[in-house]
Amino acid sequence: DIQLTQSPSFLSASVGDRVTITCRASQGISSYLAWYQQKPGKAPKLLIYAASTLQSGVPSRFSGSGSGTEFTLTISSLQPEDFATYYCQQLNSYPFTFGQGTRLEIK
Amino acid sequence: EVQLVESGGGLVKPGGSLRLSCAASGFTFSSYSMNWVRQAPGKGLEWVSSISSSSSYIYYADSVKGRFTISRDNAKNSLYLQMNSLRAEDTAVYYCARDSISTALDYWGQGTLVTVSS
């Protein structure tokens, strides 16, 4: 199975900050990586698919990059509504594993 | 508008069974693979199972293989998860999610809570 490791697991930042979350795969997954945002009590929301393609309706301050084994999610200027937990997921091969999550909190 | 609505969750004793349903609307259900993903209380997301559009291909996480069965009825626009031999560690919110050509899970239901406890 492909393991995904996110770093950091916890991030404290301020409104307006630029933040980057990394997702490393235990083996190459080409660009079969998605990023999700989840708020407490809510279902996950797709942000980025195919490593770098912004899902329709997602603000342009979110961006994704990477291929192979290393991927990043960047939020260029944090907004109050961005404080949430973020997950990466690989869809290169079954089982479709998730990273352990990165909790982004207000400093 | 794409909608996925799960139902069937509840409290069940260890060793018991439960059948979850997911009613889909707003898209051509028979054209998409579908997934179940779960989240234990306070924990991260765990992919559980996938089924292709025509049910030809089915996959399970090792943690549920042999106990859970995914199925679908394209005529009823519905996805199912039959869960047998339930354990305490199966306690979670279960989400159904649409697979956008294996590039992402692009739509999710609101989830249904399954609690396994005596």
Coordinates of N, CA, C and O in Angstrom, one line a residue, chain A residues 50-104:
Chain A
A50 N -5.6 16.1 -9.4 CA -4.5 15.9 -10.3 C -3.3 16.8 -9.9 O -2.6 17.4 -10.8
A51 N -3.0 16.9 -8.6 CA -1.9 17.5 -8.0 C -1.9 19.1 -8.1 O -1.5 19.7 -7.1
S52 N -2.5 19.6 -9.2 CA -2.3 21.1 -9.4 C -3.5 21.7 -10.0 O -3.5 23.0 -10.2
T53 N -4.6 21.0 -10.2 CA -5.8 21.6 -10.9 C -6.8 22.0 -9.8 O -7.2 21.2 -9.0
L54 N -7.1 23.3 -9.9 CA -8.1 23.9 -8.9 C -9.5 23.4 -9.2 O -10.0 23.6 -10.3
Q55 N -10.2 22.9 -8.2 CA -11.6 22.5 -8.4 C -12.4 23.8 -8.6 O -12.1 24.8 -8.1
S56 N -13.4 23.6 -9.5 CA -14.3 24.8 -9.8 C -14.9 25.4 -8.5 O -15.3 24.6 -7.6
G57 N -14.8 26.7 -8.4 CA -15.4 27.4 -7.3 C -14.5 27.6 -6.1 O -14.8 28.3 -5.1
V58 N -13.3 27.0 -6.1 CA -12.3 27.1 -5.1 C -11.5 28.4 -5.3 O -11.0 28.6 -6.4
P59 N -11.3 29.2 -4.3 CA -10.6 30.5 -4.5 C -9.2 30.3 -5.0 O -8.5 29.3 -4.7
S60 N -8.7 31.2 -5.8 CA -7.4 31.1 -6.4 C -6.2 31.2 -5.5 O -5.1 31.0 -5.9
R61 N -6.5 31.6 -4.2 CA -5.4 31.6 -3.2 C -4.9 30.2 -2.9 O -3.8 30.1 -2.3
F62 N -5.6 29.2 -3.3 CA -5.2 27.8 -3.1 C -4.5 27.4 -4.3 O -5.0 27.6 -5.5
S63 N -3.4 26.7 -4.2 CA -2.7 26.1 -5.3 C -2.0 24.8 -4.9 O -1.6 24.7 -3.7
G64 N -1.8 24.0 -5.9 CA -1.1 22.7 -5.6 C 0.0 22.5 -6.6 O 0.0 23.0 -7.7
S65 N 1.1 21.8 -6.2 CA 2.2 21.4 -7.1 C 2.8 20.1 -6.7 O 2.5 19.6 -5.6
G66 N 3.6 19.6 -7.6 CA 4.3 18.4 -7.3 C 4.0 17.3 -8.3 O 3.0 17.3 -9.0
S67 N 4.8 16.2 -8.3 CA 4.5 15.0 -9.0 C 5.5 13.9 -8.5 O 6.5 14.3 -7.8
G68 N 5.1 12.7 -8.7 CA 6.0 11.6 -8.2 C 5.7 11.3 -6.8 O 4.8 10.6 -6.4
T69 N 6.6 11.8 -5.9 CA 6.5 11.5 -4.5 C 6.3 12.7 -3.6 O 6.1 12.5 -2.4
E70 N 6.5 13.9 -4.1 CA 6.4 15.1 -3.2 C 5.5 16.1 -3.8 O 5.6 16.5 -4.9
F71 N 4.6 16.6 -2.9 CA 3.5 17.4 -3.3 C 3.3 18.5 -2.3 O 3.6 18.3 -1.1
T72 N 2.8 19.7 -2.7 CA 2.6 20.8 -1.8 C 1.2 21.4 -2.1 O 0.8 21.5 -3.2
L73 N 0.6 21.8 -1.0 CA -0.6 22.7 -1.0 C -0.2 24.0 -0.5 O 0.3 24.1 0.7
T74 N -0.4 25.1 -1.2 CA -0.1 26.4 -0.7 C -1.4 27.3 -0.7 O -2.2 27.3 -1.6
I75 N -1.5 28.0 0.4 CA -2.5 29.0 0.6 C -1.8 30.4 0.6 O -1.0 30.6 1.5
S76 N -2.0 31.2 -0.4 CA -1.2 32.4 -0.6 C -1.4 33.5 0.5 O -0.5 34.2 0.9
S77 N -2.6 33.6 0.9 CA -3.0 34.7 1.9 C -4.2 34.1 2.7 O -5.3 34.2 2.2
L78 N -3.9 33.6 3.9 CA -4.9 33.0 4.7 C -6.1 33.9 5.0 O -5.9 35.1 5.4
Q79 N -7.3 33.4 4.9 CA -8.5 34.0 5.2 C -9.1 33.3 6.4 O -8.8 32.1 6.7
P80 N -9.9 34.0 7.2 CA -10.5 33.4 8.4 C -11.2 32.1 8.1 O -11.1 31.1 8.9
E81 N -11.8 31.9 6.9 CA -12.6 30.7 6.6 C -11.6 29.5 6.2 O -12.1 28.4 6.0
D82 N -10.3 29.8 6.1 CA -9.4 28.7 5.7 C -8.9 27.9 6.9 O -8.2 26.9 6.7
F83 N -9.2 28.3 8.1 CA -8.8 27.5 9.3 C -9.6 26.3 9.4 O -10.8 26.3 9.6
A84 N -8.9 25.1 9.2 CA -9.6 23.8 9.0 C -8.5 22.8 9.0 O -7.3 23.1 9.2
T85 N -8.9 21.5 8.7 CA -8.0 20.4 8.6 C -7.9 20.1 7.1 O -8.9 20.0 6.4
Y86 N -6.6 19.8 6.6 CA -6.4 19.5 5.2 C -5.8 18.1 5.1 O -5.0 17.7 5.9
Y87 N -6.3 17.4 4.1 CA -5.9 16.1 3.8 C -5.5 15.9 2.4 O -6.1 16.5 1.5
C88 N -4.4 15.2 2.1 CA -4.1 14.7 0.8 C -4.5 13.3 0.6 O -4.7 12.6 1.6
Q89 N -4.8 12.9 -0.6 CA -5.2 11.5 -1.0 C -4.6 11.1 -2.3 O -4.6 11.9 -3.2
Q90 N -4.1 9.9 -2.3 CA -3.5 9.4 -3.6 C -4.6 8.5 -4.3 O -5.3 7.7 -3.6
L91 N -4.7 8.7 -5.6 CA -5.7 7.9 -6.4 C -4.9 7.2 -7.5 O -5.5 6.8 -8.5
N92 N -3.6 6.9 -7.2 CA -2.8 6.2 -8.2 C -3.1 4.7 -8.2 O -3.2 4.1 -9.3
S93 N -3.4 4.1 -7.0 CA -3.6 2.7 -6.9 C -4.4 2.4 -5.7 O -4.3 3.2 -4.7
Y94 N -5.2 1.3 -5.7 CA -5.9 1.0 -4.5 C -5.0 0.3 -3.5 O -4.1 -0.4 -3.9
P95 N -5.2 0.5 -2.2 CA -6.3 1.4 -1.6 C -6.0 2.8 -1.7 O -4.8 3.3 -1.6
F96 N -7.0 3.6 -1.9 CA -6.9 5.1 -2.1 C -6.5 5.8 -0.7 O -7.4 6.3 -0.1
T97 N -5.3 5.7 -0.3 CA -5.0 6.2 1.0 C -5.0 7.7 1.1 O -4.8 8.5 0.2
F98 N -5.2 8.2 2.4 CA -5.2 9.6 2.8 C -3.9 9.8 3.7 O -3.5 8.9 4.4
G99 N -3.5 11.1 3.6 CA -2.5 11.5 4.6 C -3.2 11.6 6.0 O -4.4 11.6 6.1
Q100 N -2.4 11.8 7.0 CA -3.0 11.8 8.4 C -3.7 13.2 8.7 O -4.3 13.3 9.7
G101 N -3.5 14.2 7.8 CA -4.1 15.5 8.0 C -3.2 16.5 8.6 O -2.3 16.2 9.3
T102 N -3.5 17.7 8.3 CA -2.8 18.9 8.8 C -3.8 19.9 9.4 O -4.7 20.3 8.6
R103 N -3.8 20.1 10.7 CA -4.7 21.0 11.3 C -4.2 22.4 11.3 O -3.1 22.7 11.8
L104 N -4.9 23.3 10.7 CA -4.4 24.7 10.5 C -5.3 25.6 11.5 O -6.5 25.6 11.4

